[in-house]
PDB file of C-alpha atoms and ligand atoms in Angstrom:
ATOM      1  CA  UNK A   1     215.966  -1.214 155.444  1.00 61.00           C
ATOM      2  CA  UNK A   2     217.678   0.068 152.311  1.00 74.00           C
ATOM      3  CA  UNK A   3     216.345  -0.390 148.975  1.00 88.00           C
ATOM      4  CA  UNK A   4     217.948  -2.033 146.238  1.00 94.00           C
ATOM      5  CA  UNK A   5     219.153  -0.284 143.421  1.00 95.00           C
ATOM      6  CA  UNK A   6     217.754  -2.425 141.366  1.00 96.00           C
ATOM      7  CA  UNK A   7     214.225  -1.682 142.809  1.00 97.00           C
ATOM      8  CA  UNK A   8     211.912  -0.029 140.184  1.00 98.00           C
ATOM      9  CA  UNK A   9     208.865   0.176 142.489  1.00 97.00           C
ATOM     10  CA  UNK A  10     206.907   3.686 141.908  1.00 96.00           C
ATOM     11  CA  UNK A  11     208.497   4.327 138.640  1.00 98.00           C
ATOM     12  CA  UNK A  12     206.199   3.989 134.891  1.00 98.00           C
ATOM     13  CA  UNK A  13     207.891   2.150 131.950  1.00 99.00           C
ATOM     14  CA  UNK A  14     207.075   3.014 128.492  1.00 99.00           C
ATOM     15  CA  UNK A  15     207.927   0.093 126.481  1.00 99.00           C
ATOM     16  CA  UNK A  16     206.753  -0.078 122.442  1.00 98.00           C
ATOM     17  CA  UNK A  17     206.110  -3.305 120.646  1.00 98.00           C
ATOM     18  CA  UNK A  18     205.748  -5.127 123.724  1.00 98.00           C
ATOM     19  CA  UNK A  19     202.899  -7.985 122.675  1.00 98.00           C
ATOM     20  CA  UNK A  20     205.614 -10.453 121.781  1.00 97.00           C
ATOM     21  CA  UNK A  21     209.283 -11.218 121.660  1.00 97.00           C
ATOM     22  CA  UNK A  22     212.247  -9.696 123.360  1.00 98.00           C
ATOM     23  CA  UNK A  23     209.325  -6.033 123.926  1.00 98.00           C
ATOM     24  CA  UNK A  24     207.551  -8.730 125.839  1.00 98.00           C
ATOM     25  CA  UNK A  25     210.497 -10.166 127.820  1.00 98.00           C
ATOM     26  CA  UNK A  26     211.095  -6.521 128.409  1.00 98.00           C
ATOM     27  CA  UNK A  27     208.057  -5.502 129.684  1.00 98.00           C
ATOM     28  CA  UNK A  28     207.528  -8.121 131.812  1.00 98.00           C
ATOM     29  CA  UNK A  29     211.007  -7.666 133.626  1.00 98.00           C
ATOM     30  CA  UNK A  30     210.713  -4.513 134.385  1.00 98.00           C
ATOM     31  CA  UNK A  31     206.658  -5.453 136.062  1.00 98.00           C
ATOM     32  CA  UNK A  32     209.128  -8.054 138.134  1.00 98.00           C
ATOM     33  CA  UNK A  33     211.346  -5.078 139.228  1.00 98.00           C
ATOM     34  CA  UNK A  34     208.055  -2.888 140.015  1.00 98.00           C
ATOM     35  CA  UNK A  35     207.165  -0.979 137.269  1.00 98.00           C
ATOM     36  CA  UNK A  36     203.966  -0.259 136.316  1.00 98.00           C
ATOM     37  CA  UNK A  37     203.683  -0.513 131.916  1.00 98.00           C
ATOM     38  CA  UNK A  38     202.156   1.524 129.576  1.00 99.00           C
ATOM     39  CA  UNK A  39     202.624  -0.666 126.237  1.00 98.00           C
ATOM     40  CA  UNK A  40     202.316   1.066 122.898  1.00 98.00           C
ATOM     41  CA  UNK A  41     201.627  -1.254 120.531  1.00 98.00           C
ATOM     42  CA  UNK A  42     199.708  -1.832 117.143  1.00 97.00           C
ATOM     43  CA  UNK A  43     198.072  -5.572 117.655  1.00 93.00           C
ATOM     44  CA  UNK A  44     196.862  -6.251 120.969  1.00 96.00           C
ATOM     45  CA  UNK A  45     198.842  -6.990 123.470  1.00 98.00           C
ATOM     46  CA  UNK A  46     196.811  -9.442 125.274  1.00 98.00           C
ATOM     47  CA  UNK A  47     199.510 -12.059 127.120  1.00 98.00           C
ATOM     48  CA  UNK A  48     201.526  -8.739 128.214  1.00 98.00           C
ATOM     49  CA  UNK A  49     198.953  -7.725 129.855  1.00 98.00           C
ATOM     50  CA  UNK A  50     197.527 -10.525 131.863  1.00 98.00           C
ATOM     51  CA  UNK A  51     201.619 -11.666 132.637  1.00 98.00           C
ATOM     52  CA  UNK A  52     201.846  -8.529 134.462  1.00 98.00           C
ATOM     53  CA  UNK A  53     198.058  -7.658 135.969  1.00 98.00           C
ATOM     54  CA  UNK A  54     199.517 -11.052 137.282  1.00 98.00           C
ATOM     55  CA  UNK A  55     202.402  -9.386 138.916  1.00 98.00           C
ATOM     56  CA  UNK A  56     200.193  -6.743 140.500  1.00 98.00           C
ATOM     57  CA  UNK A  57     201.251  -4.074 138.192  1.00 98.00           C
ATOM     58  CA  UNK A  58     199.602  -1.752 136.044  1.00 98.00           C
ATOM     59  CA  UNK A  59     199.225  -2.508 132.437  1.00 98.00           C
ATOM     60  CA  UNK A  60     198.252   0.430 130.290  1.00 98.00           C
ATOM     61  CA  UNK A  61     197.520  -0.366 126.800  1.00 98.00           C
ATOM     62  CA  UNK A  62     197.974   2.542 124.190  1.00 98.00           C
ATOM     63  CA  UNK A  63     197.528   1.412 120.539  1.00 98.00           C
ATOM     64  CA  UNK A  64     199.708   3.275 117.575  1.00 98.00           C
ATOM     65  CA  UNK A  65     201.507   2.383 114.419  1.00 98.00           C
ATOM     66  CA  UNK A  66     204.902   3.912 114.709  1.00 98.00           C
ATOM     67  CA  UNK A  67     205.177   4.224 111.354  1.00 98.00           C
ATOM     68  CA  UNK A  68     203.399   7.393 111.598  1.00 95.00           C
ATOM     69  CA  UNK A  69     205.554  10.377 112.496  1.00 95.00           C
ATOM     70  CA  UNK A  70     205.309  13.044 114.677  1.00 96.00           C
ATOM     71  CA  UNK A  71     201.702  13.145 115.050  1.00 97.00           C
ATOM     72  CA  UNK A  72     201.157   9.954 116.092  1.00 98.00           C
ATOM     73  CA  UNK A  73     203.595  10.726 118.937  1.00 98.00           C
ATOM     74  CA  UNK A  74     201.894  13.212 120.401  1.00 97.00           C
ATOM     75  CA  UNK A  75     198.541  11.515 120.263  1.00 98.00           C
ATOM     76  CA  UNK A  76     199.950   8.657 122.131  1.00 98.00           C
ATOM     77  CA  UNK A  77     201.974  10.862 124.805  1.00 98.00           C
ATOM     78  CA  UNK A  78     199.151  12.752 125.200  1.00 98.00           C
ATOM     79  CA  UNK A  79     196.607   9.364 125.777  1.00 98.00           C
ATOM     80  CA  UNK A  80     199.551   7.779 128.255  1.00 98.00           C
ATOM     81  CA  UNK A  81     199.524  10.474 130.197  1.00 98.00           C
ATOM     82  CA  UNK A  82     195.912  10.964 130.709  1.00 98.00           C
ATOM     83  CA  UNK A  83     196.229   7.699 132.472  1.00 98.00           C
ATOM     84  CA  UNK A  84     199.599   7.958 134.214  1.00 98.00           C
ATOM     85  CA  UNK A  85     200.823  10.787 135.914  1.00 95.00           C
ATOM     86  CA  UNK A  86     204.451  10.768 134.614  1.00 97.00           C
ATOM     87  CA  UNK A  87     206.548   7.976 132.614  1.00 98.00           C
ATOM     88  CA  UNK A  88     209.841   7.786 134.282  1.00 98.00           C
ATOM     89  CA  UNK A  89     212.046   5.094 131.849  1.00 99.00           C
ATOM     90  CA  UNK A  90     211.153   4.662 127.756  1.00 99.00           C
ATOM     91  CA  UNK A  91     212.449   1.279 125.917  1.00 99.00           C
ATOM     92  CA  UNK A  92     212.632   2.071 122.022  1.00 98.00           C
ATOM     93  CA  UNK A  93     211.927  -1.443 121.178  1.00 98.00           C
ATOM     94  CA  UNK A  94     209.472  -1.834 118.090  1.00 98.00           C
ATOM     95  CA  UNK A  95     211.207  -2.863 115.097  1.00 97.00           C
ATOM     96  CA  UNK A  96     211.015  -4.205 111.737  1.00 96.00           C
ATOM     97  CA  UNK A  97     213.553  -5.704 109.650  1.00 95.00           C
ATOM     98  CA  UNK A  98     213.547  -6.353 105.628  1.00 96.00           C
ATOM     99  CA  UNK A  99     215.972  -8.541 103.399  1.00 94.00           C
ATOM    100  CA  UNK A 100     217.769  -8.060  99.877  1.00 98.00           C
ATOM    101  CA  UNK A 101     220.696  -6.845  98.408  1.00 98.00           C
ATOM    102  CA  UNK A 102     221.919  -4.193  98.866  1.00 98.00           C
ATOM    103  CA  UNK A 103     222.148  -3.838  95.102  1.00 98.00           C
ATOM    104  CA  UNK A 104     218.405  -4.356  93.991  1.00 98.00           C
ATOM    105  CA  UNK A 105     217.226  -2.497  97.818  1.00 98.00           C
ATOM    106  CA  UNK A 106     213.678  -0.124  96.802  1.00 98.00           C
ATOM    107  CA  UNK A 107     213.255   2.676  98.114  1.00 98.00           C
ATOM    108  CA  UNK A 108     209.987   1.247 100.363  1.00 98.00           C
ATOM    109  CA  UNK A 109     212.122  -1.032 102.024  1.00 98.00           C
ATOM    110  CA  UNK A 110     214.523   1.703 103.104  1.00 98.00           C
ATOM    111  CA  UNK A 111     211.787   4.242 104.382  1.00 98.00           C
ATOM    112  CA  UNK A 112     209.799   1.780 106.608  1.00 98.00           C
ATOM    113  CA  UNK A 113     212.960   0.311 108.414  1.00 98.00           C
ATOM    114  CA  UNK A 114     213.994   4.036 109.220  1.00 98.00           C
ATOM    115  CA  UNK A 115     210.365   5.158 109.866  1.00 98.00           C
ATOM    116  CA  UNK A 116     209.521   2.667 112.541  1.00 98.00           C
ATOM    117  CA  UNK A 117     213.580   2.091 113.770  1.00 98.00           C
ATOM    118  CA  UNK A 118     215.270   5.213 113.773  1.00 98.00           C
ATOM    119  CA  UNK A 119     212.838   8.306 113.382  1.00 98.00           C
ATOM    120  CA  UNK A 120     210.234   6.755 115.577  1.00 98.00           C
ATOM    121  CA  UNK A 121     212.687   6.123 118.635  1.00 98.00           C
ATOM    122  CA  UNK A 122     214.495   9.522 117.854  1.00 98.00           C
ATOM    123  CA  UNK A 123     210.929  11.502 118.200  1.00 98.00           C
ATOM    124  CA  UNK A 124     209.670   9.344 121.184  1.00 98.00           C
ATOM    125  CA  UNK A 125     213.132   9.894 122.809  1.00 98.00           C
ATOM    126  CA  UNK A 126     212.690  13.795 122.276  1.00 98.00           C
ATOM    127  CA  UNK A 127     209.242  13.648 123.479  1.00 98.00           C
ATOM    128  CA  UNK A 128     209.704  11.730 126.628  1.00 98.00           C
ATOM    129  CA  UNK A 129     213.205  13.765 127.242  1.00 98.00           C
ATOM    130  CA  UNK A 130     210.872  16.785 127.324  1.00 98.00           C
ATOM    131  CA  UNK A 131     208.788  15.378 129.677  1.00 98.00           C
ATOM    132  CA  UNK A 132     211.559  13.917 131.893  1.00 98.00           C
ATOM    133  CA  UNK A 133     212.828  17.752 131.745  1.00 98.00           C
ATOM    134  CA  UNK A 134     209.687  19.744 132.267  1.00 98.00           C
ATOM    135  CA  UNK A 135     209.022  16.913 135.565  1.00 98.00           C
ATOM    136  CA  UNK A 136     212.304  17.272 136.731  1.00 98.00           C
ATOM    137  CA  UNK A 137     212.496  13.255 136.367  1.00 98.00           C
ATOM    138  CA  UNK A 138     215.888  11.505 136.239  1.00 98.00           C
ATOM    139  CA  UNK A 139     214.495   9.581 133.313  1.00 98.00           C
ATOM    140  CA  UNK A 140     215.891   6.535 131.757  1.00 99.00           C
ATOM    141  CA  UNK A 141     216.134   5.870 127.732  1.00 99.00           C
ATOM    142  CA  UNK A 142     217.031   2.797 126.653  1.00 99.00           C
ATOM    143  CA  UNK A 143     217.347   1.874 122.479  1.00 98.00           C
ATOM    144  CA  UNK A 144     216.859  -1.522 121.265  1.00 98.00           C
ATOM    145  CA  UNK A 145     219.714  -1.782 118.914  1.00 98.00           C
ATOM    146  CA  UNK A 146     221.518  -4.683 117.805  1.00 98.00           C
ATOM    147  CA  UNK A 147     224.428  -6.620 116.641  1.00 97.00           C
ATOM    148  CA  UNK A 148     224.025  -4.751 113.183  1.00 98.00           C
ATOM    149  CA  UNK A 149     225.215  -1.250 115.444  1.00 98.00           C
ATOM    150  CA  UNK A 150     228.195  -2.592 115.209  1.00 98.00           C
ATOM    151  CA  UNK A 151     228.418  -5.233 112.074  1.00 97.00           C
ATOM    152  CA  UNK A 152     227.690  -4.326 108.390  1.00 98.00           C
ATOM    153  CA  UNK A 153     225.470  -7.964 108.288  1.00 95.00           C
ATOM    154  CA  UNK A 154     224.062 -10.104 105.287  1.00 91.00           C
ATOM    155  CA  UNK A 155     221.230  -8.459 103.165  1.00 95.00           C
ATOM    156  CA  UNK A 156     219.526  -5.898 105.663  1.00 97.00           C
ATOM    157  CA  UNK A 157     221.045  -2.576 104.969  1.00 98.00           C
ATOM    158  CA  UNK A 158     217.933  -0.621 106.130  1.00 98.00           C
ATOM    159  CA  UNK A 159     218.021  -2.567 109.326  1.00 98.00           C
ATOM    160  CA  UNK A 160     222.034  -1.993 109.769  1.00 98.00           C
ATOM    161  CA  UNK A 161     221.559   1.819 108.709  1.00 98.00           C
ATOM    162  CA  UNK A 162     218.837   2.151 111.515  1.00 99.00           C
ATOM    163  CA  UNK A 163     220.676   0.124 114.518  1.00 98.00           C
ATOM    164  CA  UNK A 164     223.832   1.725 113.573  1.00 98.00           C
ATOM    165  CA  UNK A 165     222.172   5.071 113.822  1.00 98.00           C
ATOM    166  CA  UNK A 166     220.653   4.349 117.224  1.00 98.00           C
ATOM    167  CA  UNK A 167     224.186   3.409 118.720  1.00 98.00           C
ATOM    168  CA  UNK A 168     225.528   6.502 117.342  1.00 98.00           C
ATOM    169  CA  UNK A 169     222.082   8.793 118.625  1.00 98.00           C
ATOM    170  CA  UNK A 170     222.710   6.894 122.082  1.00 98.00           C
ATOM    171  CA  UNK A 171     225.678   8.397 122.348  1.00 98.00           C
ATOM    172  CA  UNK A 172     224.381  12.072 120.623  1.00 98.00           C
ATOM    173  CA  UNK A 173     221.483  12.147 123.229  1.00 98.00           C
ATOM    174  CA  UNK A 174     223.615  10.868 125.861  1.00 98.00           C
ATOM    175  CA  UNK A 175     225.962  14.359 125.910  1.00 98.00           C
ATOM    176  CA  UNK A 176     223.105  16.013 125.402  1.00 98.00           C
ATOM    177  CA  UNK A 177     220.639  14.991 128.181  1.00 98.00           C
ATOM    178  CA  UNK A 178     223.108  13.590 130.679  1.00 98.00           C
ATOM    179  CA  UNK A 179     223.116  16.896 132.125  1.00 98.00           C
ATOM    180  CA  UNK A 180     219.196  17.075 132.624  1.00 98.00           C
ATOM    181  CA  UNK A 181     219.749  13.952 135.082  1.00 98.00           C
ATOM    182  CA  UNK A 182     218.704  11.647 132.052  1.00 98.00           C
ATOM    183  CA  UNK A 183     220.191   8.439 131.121  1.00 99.00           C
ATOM    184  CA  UNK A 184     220.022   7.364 127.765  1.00 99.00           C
ATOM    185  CA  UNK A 185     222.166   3.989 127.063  1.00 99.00           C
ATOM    186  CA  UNK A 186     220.995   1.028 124.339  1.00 99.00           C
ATOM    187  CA  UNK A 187     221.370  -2.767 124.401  1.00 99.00           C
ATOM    188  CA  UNK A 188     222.306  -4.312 121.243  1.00 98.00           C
ATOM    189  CA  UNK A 189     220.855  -7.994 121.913  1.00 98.00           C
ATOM    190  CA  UNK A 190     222.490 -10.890 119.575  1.00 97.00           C
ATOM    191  CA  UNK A 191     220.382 -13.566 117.841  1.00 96.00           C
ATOM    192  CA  UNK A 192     217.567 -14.163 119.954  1.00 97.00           C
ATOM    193  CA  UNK A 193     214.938 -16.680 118.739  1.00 96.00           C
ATOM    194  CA  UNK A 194     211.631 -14.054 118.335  1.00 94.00           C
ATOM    195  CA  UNK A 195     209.408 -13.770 114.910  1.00 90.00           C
ATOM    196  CA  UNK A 196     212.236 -11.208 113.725  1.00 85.00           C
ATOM    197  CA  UNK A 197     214.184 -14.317 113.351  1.00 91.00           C
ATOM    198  CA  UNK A 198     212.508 -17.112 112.523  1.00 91.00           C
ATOM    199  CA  UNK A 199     213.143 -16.996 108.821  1.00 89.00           C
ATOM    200  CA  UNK A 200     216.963 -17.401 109.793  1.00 88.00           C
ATOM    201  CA  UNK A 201     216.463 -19.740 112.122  1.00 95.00           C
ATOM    202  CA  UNK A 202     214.235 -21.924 109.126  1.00 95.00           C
ATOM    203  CA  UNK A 203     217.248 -21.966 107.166  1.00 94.00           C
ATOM    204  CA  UNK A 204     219.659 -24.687 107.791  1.00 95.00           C
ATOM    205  CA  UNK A 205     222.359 -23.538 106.599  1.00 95.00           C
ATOM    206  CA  UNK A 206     222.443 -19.544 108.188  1.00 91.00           C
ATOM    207  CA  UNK A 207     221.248 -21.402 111.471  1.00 95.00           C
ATOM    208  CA  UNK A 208     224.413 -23.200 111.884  1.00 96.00           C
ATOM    209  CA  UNK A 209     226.666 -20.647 110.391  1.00 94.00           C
ATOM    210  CA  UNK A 210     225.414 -18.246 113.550  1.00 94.00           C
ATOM    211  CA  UNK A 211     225.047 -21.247 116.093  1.00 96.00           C
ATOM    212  CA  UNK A 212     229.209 -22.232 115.301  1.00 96.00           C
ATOM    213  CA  UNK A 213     230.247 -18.357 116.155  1.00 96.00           C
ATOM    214  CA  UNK A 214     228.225 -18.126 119.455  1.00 97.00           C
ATOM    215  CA  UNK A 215     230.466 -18.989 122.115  1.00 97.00           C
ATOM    216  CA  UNK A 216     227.188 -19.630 124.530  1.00 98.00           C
ATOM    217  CA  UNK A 217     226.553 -22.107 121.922  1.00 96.00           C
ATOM    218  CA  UNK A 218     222.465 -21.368 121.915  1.00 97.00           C
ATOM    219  CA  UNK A 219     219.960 -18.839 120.695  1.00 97.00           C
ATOM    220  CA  UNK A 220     219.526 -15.996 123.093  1.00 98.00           C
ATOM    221  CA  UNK A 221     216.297 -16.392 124.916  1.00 97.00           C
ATOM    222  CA  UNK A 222     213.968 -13.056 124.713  1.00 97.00           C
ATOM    223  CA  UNK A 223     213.822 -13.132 128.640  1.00 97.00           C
ATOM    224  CA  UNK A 224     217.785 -13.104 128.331  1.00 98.00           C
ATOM    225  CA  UNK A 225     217.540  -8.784 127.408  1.00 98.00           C
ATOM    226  CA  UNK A 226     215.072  -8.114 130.627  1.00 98.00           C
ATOM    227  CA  UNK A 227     217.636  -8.525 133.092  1.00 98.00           C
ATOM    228  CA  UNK A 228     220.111  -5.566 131.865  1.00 98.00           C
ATOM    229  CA  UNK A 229     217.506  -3.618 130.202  1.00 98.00           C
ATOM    230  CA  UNK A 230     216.199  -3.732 134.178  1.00 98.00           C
ATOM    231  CA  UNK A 231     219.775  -2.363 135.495  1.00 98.00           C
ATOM    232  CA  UNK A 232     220.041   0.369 132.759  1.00 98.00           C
ATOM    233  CA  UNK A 233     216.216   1.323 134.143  1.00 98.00           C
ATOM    234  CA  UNK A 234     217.692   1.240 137.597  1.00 98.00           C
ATOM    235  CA  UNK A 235     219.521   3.979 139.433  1.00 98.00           C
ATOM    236  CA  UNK A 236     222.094   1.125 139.651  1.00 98.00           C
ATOM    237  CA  UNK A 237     223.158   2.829 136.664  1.00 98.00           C
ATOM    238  CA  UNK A 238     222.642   6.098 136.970  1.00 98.00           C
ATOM    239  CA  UNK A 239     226.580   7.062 136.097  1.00 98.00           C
ATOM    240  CA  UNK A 240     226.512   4.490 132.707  1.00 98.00           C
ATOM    241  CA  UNK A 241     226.013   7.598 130.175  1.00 98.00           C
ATOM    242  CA  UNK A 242     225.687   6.773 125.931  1.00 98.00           C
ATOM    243  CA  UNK A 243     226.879   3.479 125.787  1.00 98.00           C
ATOM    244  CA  UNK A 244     225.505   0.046 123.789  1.00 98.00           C
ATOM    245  CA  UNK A 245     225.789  -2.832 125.718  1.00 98.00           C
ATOM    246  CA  UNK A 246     226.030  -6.154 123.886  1.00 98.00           C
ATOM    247  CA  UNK A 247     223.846  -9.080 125.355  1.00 98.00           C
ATOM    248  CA  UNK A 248     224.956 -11.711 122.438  1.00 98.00           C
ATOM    249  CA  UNK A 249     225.953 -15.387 124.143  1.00 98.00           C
ATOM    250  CA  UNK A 250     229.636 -13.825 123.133  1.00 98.00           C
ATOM    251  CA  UNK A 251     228.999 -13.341 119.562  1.00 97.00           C
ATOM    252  CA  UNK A 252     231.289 -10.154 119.534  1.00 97.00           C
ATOM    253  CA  UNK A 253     233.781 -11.472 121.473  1.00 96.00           C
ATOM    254  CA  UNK A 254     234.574 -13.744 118.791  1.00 92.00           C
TER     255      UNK A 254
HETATM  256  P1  LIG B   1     209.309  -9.086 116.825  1.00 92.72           P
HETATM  257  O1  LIG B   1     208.970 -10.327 117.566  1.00 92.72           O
HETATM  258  O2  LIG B   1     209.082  -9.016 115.358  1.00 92.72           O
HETATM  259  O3  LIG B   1     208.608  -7.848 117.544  1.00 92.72           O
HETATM  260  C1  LIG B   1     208.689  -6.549 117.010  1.00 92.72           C
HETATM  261  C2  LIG B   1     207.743  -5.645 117.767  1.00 92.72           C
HETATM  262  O4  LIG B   1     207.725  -4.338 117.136  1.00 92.72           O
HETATM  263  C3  LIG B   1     206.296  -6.151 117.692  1.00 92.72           C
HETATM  264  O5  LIG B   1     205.636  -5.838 118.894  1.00 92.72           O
HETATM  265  C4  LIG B   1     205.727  -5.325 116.554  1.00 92.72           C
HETATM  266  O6  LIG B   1     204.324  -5.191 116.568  1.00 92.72           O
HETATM  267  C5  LIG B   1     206.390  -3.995 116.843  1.00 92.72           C
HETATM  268  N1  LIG B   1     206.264  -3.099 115.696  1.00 92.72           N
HETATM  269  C6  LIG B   1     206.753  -3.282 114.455  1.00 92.72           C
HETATM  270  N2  LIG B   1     206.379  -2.270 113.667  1.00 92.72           N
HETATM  271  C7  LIG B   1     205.618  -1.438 114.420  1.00 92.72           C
HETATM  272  C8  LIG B   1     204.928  -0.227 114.171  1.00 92.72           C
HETATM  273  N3  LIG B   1     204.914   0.344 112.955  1.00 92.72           N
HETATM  274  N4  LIG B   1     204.250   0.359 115.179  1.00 92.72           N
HETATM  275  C9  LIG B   1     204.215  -0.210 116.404  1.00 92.72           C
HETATM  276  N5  LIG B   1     204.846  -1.365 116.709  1.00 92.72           N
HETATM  277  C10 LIG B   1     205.538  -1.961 115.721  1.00 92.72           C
HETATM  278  O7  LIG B   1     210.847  -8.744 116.992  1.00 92.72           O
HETATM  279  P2  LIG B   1     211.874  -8.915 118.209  1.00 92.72           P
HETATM  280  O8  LIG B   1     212.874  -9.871 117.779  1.00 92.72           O
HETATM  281  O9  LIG B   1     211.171  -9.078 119.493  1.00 92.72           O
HETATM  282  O10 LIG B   1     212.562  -7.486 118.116  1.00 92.72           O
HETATM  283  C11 LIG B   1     212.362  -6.457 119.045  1.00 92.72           C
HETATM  284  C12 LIG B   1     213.473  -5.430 118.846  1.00 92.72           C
HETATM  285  O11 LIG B   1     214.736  -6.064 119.064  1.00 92.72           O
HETATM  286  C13 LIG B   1     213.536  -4.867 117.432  1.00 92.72           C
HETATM  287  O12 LIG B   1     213.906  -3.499 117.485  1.00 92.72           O
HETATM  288  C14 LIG B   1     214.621  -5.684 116.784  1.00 92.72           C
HETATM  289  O13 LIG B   1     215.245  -5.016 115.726  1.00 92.72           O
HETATM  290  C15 LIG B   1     215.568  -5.871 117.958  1.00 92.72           C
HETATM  291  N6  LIG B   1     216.496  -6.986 117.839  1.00 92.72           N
HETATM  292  C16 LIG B   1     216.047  -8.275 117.738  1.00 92.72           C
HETATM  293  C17 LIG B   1     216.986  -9.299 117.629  1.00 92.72           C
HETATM  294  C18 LIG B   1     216.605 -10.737 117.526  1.00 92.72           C
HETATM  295  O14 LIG B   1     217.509 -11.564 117.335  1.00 92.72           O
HETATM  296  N7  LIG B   1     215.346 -11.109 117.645  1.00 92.72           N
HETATM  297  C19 LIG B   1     218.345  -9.001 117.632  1.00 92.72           C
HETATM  298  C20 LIG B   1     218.744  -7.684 117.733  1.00 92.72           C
HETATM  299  C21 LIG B   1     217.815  -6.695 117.843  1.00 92.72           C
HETATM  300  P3  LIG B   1     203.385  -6.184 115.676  1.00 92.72           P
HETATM  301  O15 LIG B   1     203.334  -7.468 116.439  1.00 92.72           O
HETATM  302  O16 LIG B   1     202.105  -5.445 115.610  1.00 92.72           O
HETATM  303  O17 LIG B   1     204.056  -6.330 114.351  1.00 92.72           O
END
């Protein structure tokens, strides 16, 4: 019997912010396709875990604010892998997003959008690539990025700076570590109906607006990002090297 390339039995996902929305959908997709999860998270993530002791998986839970640095990193490498004995695919997924103009933007706002976005998935990324290396492990990086990697957007230029950044470090870290057997590829989801977007979804007015340019005509669903966030984890795409794939209803195509 041959085994499908989408099979992820035997392998360990790290996924981060994984106690709700599309981290969630995420991590519960990839239990589906075998994996056993070690969540890093800073509230509990009590729903992930039950969804996928469900499954028959393993749910580790490691607790860290991201916001931290380089530290914090370590410290939670160091705890997931006193309980696993290697992490073989890493989903950059925590993320927070802050609104105003660009014009009255503080300085606050700036750092802790490129704190927890960008620096926090660049050091993981590092971190696990030097583990994937030092393992010999074909490992698999995948970025959380967004529509706003490829769009300038409406008051979030912290948010745009750090998702524009990750496409352009997917495709830095791609050259870099495609040679150590390591895939590193992002998925730039559309608008997706999670807490990051209720406040745009409250108003009437911005709801329509993005509702008229979606060609699916709907919200994207978070379980709607598992499914290719599962075939960049896979060895199905072991030769797809650095690239952002849009999972947006169509927006883009518009
Ligand atoms: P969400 O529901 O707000 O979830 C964000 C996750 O990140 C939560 O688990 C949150 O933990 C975690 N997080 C935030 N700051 C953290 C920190 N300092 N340390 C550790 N964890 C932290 O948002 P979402 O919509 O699912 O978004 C997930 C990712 O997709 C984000 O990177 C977002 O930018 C991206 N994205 C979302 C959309 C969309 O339409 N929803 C579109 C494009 C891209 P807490 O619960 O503890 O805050």
């Amino acid at each position: 019997m041959t085994t499908s390339p989408f099979d992820l039995s035997n392998k360990t996902a790290m996924v981060t912010g994984c106690n709700t929305g599309l981290g969630q959908a995420i991590a519960i997709g990839l239990a589906q396709a075998g994996c056993d999860v070690v969540g890093v998270n800073r509230s509990e993530p009590t729903q992930t875990a039950e969804q996928i002791t469900q499954l028959g998986r393993r749910f580790i839970d490691v607790r860290a604010d991201l916001s931290g640095g380089n530290d914090v990193i370590a410290q939670l490498l160091q705890e997931s892998l006193s309980q696993v004995r290697t992490i073989d695919i890493l989903v950059n997924n925590a993320g927070i997003i802050r609104r105003d103009n660009a014009i009255d933007f503080t300085e606050q706002d700036w750092d802790d959008v490129i704190d927890v976005n960008l620096k926090s998935a660049f050091f993981l990324s590092q971190a696990l690539a030097k583990h994937f290396i030092a393992e010999n492990i074909a490992g698999k990086i995948i970025h959380i990025a967004s529509m706003l990697s490829f769009q300038g957007g409406i008051r979030v230029p912290s948010y745009t700076a750090s998702k524009s950044g990750l496409a352009g470090l997917t495709k830095a870290m791609a050259n870099e570590w495609a040679a150590h057997n390591i895939n590193v590829n992002a998925i730039a989801p559309g608008y997706m109906a999670t807490n990051n977007t209720e406040a745009l979804r409250q108003d009437e007015q911005r709801n329509a607006e993005i509702l008229n340019r979606i060609p699916a005509g709907r919200w994207g669903s978070p379980a709607d990002v598992a499914g290719p966030c599962v075939f960049l984890a896979s060895s199905a795409a072991d030769y797809v090297n650095g690239t952002t794939l849009a999972v947006d209803g169509g927006w883009l195509a518009r």
